[in-house]
Short mmCIF file of N, CA and C and ligand atoms in Angstrom, two decimals:
data_model
loop_
_atom_site.label_atom_id
_atom_site.label_comp_id
_atom_site.label_asym_id
_atom_site.label_seq_id
_atom_site.Cartn_x
_atom_site.Cartn_y
_atom_site.Cartn_z
N ALA A 107 0.85 -1.20 0.00
CA ALA A 107 0.00 0.00 0.00
C ALA A 107 0.88 1.25 0.00
N ASP A 108 0.32 2.30 -0.51
CA ASP A 108 1.06 3.56 -0.70
C ASP A 108 0.55 4.59 0.33
N LEU A 109 1.37 4.84 1.36
CA LEU A 109 0.93 5.73 2.45
C LEU A 109 0.72 7.16 1.98
N SER A 110 1.55 7.59 1.04
CA SER A 110 1.41 8.96 0.54
C SER A 110 0.11 9.13 -0.24
N ALA A 111 -0.20 8.14 -1.09
CA ALA A 111 -1.49 8.16 -1.79
C ALA A 111 -2.63 8.08 -0.78
N GLY A 112 -2.45 7.26 0.27
CA GLY A 112 -3.48 7.12 1.29
C GLY A 112 -3.75 8.42 2.02
N GLU A 113 -2.70 9.19 2.25
CA GLU A 113 -2.88 10.49 2.90
C GLU A 113 -3.72 11.42 2.02
N ASP A 114 -3.49 11.36 0.71
CA ASP A 114 -4.29 12.18 -0.21
C ASP A 114 -5.76 11.74 -0.20
N VAL A 115 -5.98 10.43 -0.22
CA VAL A 115 -7.36 9.92 -0.17
C VAL A 115 -8.02 10.40 1.12
N PHE A 116 -7.28 10.34 2.22
CA PHE A 116 -7.82 10.76 3.51
C PHE A 116 -8.21 12.24 3.48
N THR A 117 -7.30 13.06 2.99
CA THR A 117 -7.57 14.51 2.95
C THR A 117 -8.82 14.81 2.13
N ASN A 118 -8.98 14.10 1.02
CA ASN A 118 -10.07 14.41 0.09
C ASN A 118 -11.41 13.80 0.47
N ASN A 119 -11.40 12.72 1.27
CA ASN A 119 -12.65 11.99 1.51
C ASN A 119 -13.01 11.81 2.98
N CYS A 120 -12.04 11.85 3.85
CA CYS A 120 -12.27 11.47 5.24
C CYS A 120 -12.14 12.64 6.20
N ALA A 121 -11.30 13.60 5.85
CA ALA A 121 -10.98 14.66 6.80
C ALA A 121 -12.19 15.51 7.17
N ALA A 122 -13.22 15.53 6.33
CA ALA A 122 -14.42 16.30 6.67
C ALA A 122 -14.99 15.85 8.02
N CYS A 123 -14.92 14.56 8.29
CA CYS A 123 -15.41 14.04 9.56
C CYS A 123 -14.29 13.65 10.52
N HIS A 124 -13.11 13.37 9.98
CA HIS A 124 -12.04 12.80 10.79
C HIS A 124 -10.77 13.65 10.79
N THR A 125 -10.89 14.95 10.68
CA THR A 125 -9.68 15.76 10.63
C THR A 125 -8.83 15.52 11.88
N GLY A 126 -7.53 15.35 11.66
CA GLY A 126 -6.62 15.12 12.78
C GLY A 126 -6.84 13.82 13.51
N GLY A 127 -7.58 12.89 12.89
CA GLY A 127 -7.87 11.61 13.54
C GLY A 127 -9.04 11.67 14.51
N ALA A 128 -9.75 12.80 14.52
CA ALA A 128 -10.90 12.95 15.41
C ALA A 128 -12.17 12.38 14.74
N ASN A 129 -13.30 12.59 15.37
CA ASN A 129 -14.58 12.20 14.78
C ASN A 129 -15.60 13.27 15.17
N VAL A 130 -16.01 14.08 14.19
CA VAL A 130 -16.90 15.20 14.49
C VAL A 130 -18.35 14.75 14.63
N VAL A 131 -18.67 13.53 14.18
CA VAL A 131 -20.05 13.02 14.26
C VAL A 131 -20.27 12.29 15.58
N GLN A 132 -19.33 11.44 15.93
CA GLN A 132 -19.45 10.62 17.13
C GLN A 132 -18.11 10.67 17.85
N ALA A 133 -18.03 11.58 18.83
CA ALA A 133 -16.75 12.06 19.34
C ALA A 133 -15.83 10.96 19.87
N GLU A 134 -16.40 9.93 20.49
CA GLU A 134 -15.52 8.93 21.11
C GLU A 134 -14.92 7.98 20.07
N LYS A 135 -15.51 7.93 18.87
CA LYS A 135 -15.04 6.97 17.86
C LYS A 135 -13.97 7.63 16.98
N THR A 136 -12.86 7.95 17.62
CA THR A 136 -11.75 8.59 16.93
C THR A 136 -10.98 7.55 16.12
N LEU A 137 -9.95 8.00 15.43
CA LEU A 137 -9.06 7.10 14.70
C LEU A 137 -7.77 6.84 15.49
N GLN A 138 -7.81 7.13 16.80
CA GLN A 138 -6.68 6.81 17.67
C GLN A 138 -6.68 5.30 17.92
N LYS A 139 -5.50 4.79 18.23
CA LYS A 139 -5.37 3.34 18.44
C LYS A 139 -6.34 2.81 19.50
N ASP A 140 -6.45 3.50 20.64
CA ASP A 140 -7.31 2.96 21.71
C ASP A 140 -8.76 2.87 21.27
N ALA A 141 -9.23 3.83 20.49
CA ALA A 141 -10.62 3.78 20.01
C ALA A 141 -10.79 2.67 18.97
N LEU A 142 -9.81 2.51 18.10
CA LEU A 142 -9.91 1.44 17.09
C LEU A 142 -9.91 0.07 17.76
N VAL A 143 -9.07 -0.11 18.77
CA VAL A 143 -9.07 -1.37 19.51
C VAL A 143 -10.44 -1.62 20.13
N ALA A 144 -11.05 -0.56 20.66
CA ALA A 144 -12.31 -0.72 21.39
C ALA A 144 -13.50 -0.94 20.45
N TYR A 145 -13.53 -0.26 19.30
CA TYR A 145 -14.77 -0.21 18.52
C TYR A 145 -14.73 -0.96 17.19
N LEU A 146 -13.54 -1.29 16.70
CA LEU A 146 -13.45 -1.85 15.36
C LEU A 146 -13.48 -3.37 15.44
N ASP A 147 -14.61 -3.95 15.81
CA ASP A 147 -14.74 -5.42 15.92
C ASP A 147 -13.73 -6.02 16.89
N GLY A 148 -13.19 -5.20 17.81
CA GLY A 148 -12.18 -5.73 18.71
C GLY A 148 -10.86 -6.08 18.04
N ARG A 149 -10.71 -5.61 16.79
CA ARG A 149 -9.47 -5.91 16.06
C ARG A 149 -8.80 -4.61 15.70
N PHE A 150 -7.50 -4.57 15.77
CA PHE A 150 -6.75 -3.39 15.34
C PHE A 150 -5.80 -3.82 14.24
N ASN A 151 -6.28 -3.80 13.01
CA ASN A 151 -5.41 -4.13 11.88
C ASN A 151 -5.95 -3.47 10.61
N VAL A 152 -5.16 -3.55 9.56
CA VAL A 152 -5.54 -2.87 8.31
C VAL A 152 -6.84 -3.45 7.76
N ASP A 153 -7.01 -4.77 7.84
CA ASP A 153 -8.21 -5.39 7.26
C ASP A 153 -9.49 -4.90 7.92
N ALA A 154 -9.44 -4.67 9.23
CA ALA A 154 -10.64 -4.18 9.92
C ALA A 154 -10.98 -2.76 9.46
N ILE A 155 -9.96 -1.96 9.17
CA ILE A 155 -10.19 -0.60 8.66
C ILE A 155 -10.72 -0.66 7.23
N VAL A 156 -10.14 -1.55 6.42
CA VAL A 156 -10.64 -1.74 5.04
C VAL A 156 -12.12 -2.10 5.07
N LYS A 157 -12.50 -2.99 5.97
CA LYS A 157 -13.89 -3.43 6.05
C LYS A 157 -14.81 -2.26 6.40
N GLN A 158 -14.41 -1.48 7.40
CA GLN A 158 -15.25 -0.34 7.81
C GLN A 158 -15.39 0.68 6.68
N VAL A 159 -14.30 0.97 5.99
CA VAL A 159 -14.34 1.96 4.91
C VAL A 159 -15.19 1.43 3.74
N THR A 160 -15.02 0.17 3.42
CA THR A 160 -15.75 -0.42 2.29
C THR A 160 -17.25 -0.42 2.55
N ASN A 161 -17.64 -0.86 3.75
CA ASN A 161 -19.06 -1.08 4.05
C ASN A 161 -19.73 0.07 4.78
N GLY A 162 -18.94 0.97 5.40
CA GLY A 162 -19.52 1.98 6.27
C GLY A 162 -20.03 1.34 7.55
N LYS A 163 -20.55 2.18 8.45
CA LYS A 163 -21.10 1.68 9.72
C LYS A 163 -21.90 2.81 10.34
N ASN A 164 -23.15 2.53 10.68
CA ASN A 164 -24.01 3.55 11.29
C ASN A 164 -23.96 4.85 10.47
N ALA A 165 -23.53 5.96 11.07
CA ALA A 165 -23.56 7.25 10.37
C ALA A 165 -22.39 7.43 9.40
N MET A 166 -21.47 6.47 9.33
CA MET A 166 -20.37 6.60 8.36
C MET A 166 -20.77 5.95 7.05
N PRO A 167 -20.66 6.72 5.95
CA PRO A 167 -21.06 6.16 4.65
C PRO A 167 -20.09 5.08 4.16
N ALA A 168 -20.59 4.20 3.29
CA ALA A 168 -19.75 3.18 2.63
C ALA A 168 -19.01 3.83 1.46
N TRP A 169 -17.78 3.36 1.23
CA TRP A 169 -16.97 3.92 0.14
C TRP A 169 -16.82 2.98 -1.03
N ALA A 170 -17.32 1.76 -0.91
CA ALA A 170 -17.30 0.84 -2.05
C ALA A 170 -18.02 1.51 -3.22
N GLY A 171 -17.40 1.51 -4.39
CA GLY A 171 -18.00 2.15 -5.55
C GLY A 171 -17.66 3.62 -5.69
N ARG A 172 -17.19 4.23 -4.61
CA ARG A 172 -16.77 5.64 -4.68
C ARG A 172 -15.25 5.77 -4.64
N LEU A 173 -14.61 4.84 -3.93
CA LEU A 173 -13.16 4.73 -3.95
C LEU A 173 -12.83 3.36 -4.55
N SER A 174 -11.70 3.28 -5.28
CA SER A 174 -11.27 1.99 -5.82
C SER A 174 -10.73 1.12 -4.67
N GLU A 175 -10.58 -0.18 -4.94
CA GLU A 175 -10.03 -1.07 -3.92
C GLU A 175 -8.62 -0.63 -3.53
N ASP A 176 -7.84 -0.17 -4.51
CA ASP A 176 -6.49 0.31 -4.19
C ASP A 176 -6.54 1.55 -3.29
N GLU A 177 -7.45 2.46 -3.59
CA GLU A 177 -7.57 3.67 -2.76
C GLU A 177 -7.97 3.31 -1.33
N ILE A 178 -8.87 2.33 -1.20
CA ILE A 178 -9.30 1.90 0.14
C ILE A 178 -8.15 1.24 0.88
N GLN A 179 -7.38 0.40 0.20
CA GLN A 179 -6.20 -0.22 0.82
C GLN A 179 -5.21 0.87 1.27
N ASP A 180 -5.00 1.86 0.41
CA ASP A 180 -4.02 2.90 0.74
C ASP A 180 -4.48 3.74 1.93
N VAL A 181 -5.74 4.13 1.94
CA VAL A 181 -6.20 4.98 3.04
C VAL A 181 -6.24 4.19 4.35
N ALA A 182 -6.58 2.91 4.27
CA ALA A 182 -6.58 2.08 5.49
C ALA A 182 -5.16 1.93 6.03
N ALA A 183 -4.20 1.74 5.14
CA ALA A 183 -2.80 1.63 5.57
C ALA A 183 -2.34 2.93 6.21
N TYR A 184 -2.78 4.05 5.64
CA TYR A 184 -2.43 5.36 6.21
C TYR A 184 -3.02 5.53 7.61
N VAL A 185 -4.30 5.21 7.76
CA VAL A 185 -4.96 5.34 9.07
C VAL A 185 -4.29 4.42 10.10
N TYR A 186 -3.98 3.19 9.67
CA TYR A 186 -3.33 2.23 10.58
C TYR A 186 -1.95 2.75 11.00
N ASP A 187 -1.21 3.28 10.04
CA ASP A 187 0.13 3.81 10.35
C ASP A 187 0.05 4.99 11.31
N GLN A 188 -0.89 5.88 11.07
CA GLN A 188 -1.07 7.03 11.95
C GLN A 188 -1.41 6.58 13.38
N ALA A 189 -2.35 5.62 13.46
CA ALA A 189 -2.82 5.18 14.78
C ALA A 189 -1.75 4.38 15.50
N SER A 190 -1.13 3.44 14.80
CA SER A 190 -0.17 2.57 15.48
C SER A 190 1.07 3.33 15.91
N GLY A 191 1.40 4.41 15.19
CA GLY A 191 2.54 5.23 15.56
C GLY A 191 2.21 6.42 16.44
N ASP A 192 0.95 6.48 16.91
CA ASP A 192 0.50 7.64 17.71
C ASP A 192 0.83 8.96 17.00
N LYS A 193 0.52 9.02 15.71
CA LYS A 193 0.86 10.19 14.89
C LYS A 193 -0.29 11.20 14.77
N TRP A 194 -1.49 10.85 15.24
CA TRP A 194 -2.59 11.82 15.20
C TRP A 194 -2.39 12.81 16.33
C1 HEM B 881 -15.79 5.63 12.20
C2 HEM B 881 -12.33 5.70 8.80
C3 HEM B 881 -14.98 8.89 6.24
C4 HEM B 881 -18.10 9.24 9.91
C5 HEM B 881 -14.62 5.37 11.49
C6 HEM B 881 -13.62 4.41 11.87
C7 HEM B 881 -12.67 4.41 10.91
C8 HEM B 881 -13.06 5.40 9.92
C9 HEM B 881 -11.40 3.56 10.85
C10 HEM B 881 -13.66 3.58 13.15
C11 HEM B 881 -13.34 4.51 14.32
C12 HEM B 881 -13.69 3.91 15.66
O1 HEM B 881 -14.50 2.98 15.72
O2 HEM B 881 -13.14 4.43 16.70
C13 HEM B 881 -12.77 6.56 7.79
C14 HEM B 881 -12.08 6.76 6.53
C15 HEM B 881 -12.86 7.60 5.79
C16 HEM B 881 -14.01 7.99 6.61
C17 HEM B 881 -10.73 6.13 6.18
C18 HEM B 881 -12.67 8.04 4.36
C19 HEM B 881 -12.53 7.10 3.36
C20 HEM B 881 -16.00 9.33 7.05
C21 HEM B 881 -16.89 10.43 6.75
C22 HEM B 881 -17.77 10.52 7.79
C23 HEM B 881 -17.43 9.48 8.74
C24 HEM B 881 -16.81 11.33 5.53
C25 HEM B 881 -18.91 11.50 8.01
C26 HEM B 881 -19.80 11.74 7.02
C27 HEM B 881 -17.79 8.22 10.81
C28 HEM B 881 -18.63 7.86 11.96
C29 HEM B 881 -17.96 6.79 12.59
C30 HEM B 881 -16.74 6.55 11.85
C31 HEM B 881 -19.93 8.50 12.37
C32 HEM B 881 -18.45 5.98 13.80
C33 HEM B 881 -19.24 4.80 13.25
C34 HEM B 881 -19.84 3.95 14.35
O3 HEM B 881 -19.15 3.04 14.83
O4 HEM B 881 -20.99 4.22 14.73
N1 HEM B 881 -14.25 5.97 10.32
N2 HEM B 881 -13.92 7.31 7.79
N3 HEM B 881 -16.34 8.79 8.27
N4 HEM B 881 -16.69 7.41 10.78
FE1 HEM B 881 -15.31 7.35 9.28
#
């Protein structure tokens, strides 16, 4: 996966709700590692992020059909890298 491309996908599609790794819709469901561990099916890995982005969840829209599979892989890798490295 391409982290630089993933950062661009994030800026263009995700930052409206998740700027800086936050969540403006549902405040506790941030993109920080502790929140992902708690809320993302109890799993903290790239595949769990890919699944959430592809299918959406509750108030988060699905991106299947709006982003390519490569774009989804790249943005998930970017989010995972940010969270696992405490970069948000
Ligand atoms: C949750 C990623 C776009 C609204 C999440 C989570 C991830 C994520 C990984 C899980 C966070 C957690 O459970 O702590 C992304 C990515 C996006 C994107 C990579 C772009 C492709 C958006 C947009 C919105 C949004 C544009 C608002 C319109 C939400 C909401 C949740 C959420 C409301 C909580 C869902 C729930 O569990 O009820 N997002 N998101 N997301 N996102 Fe996004």
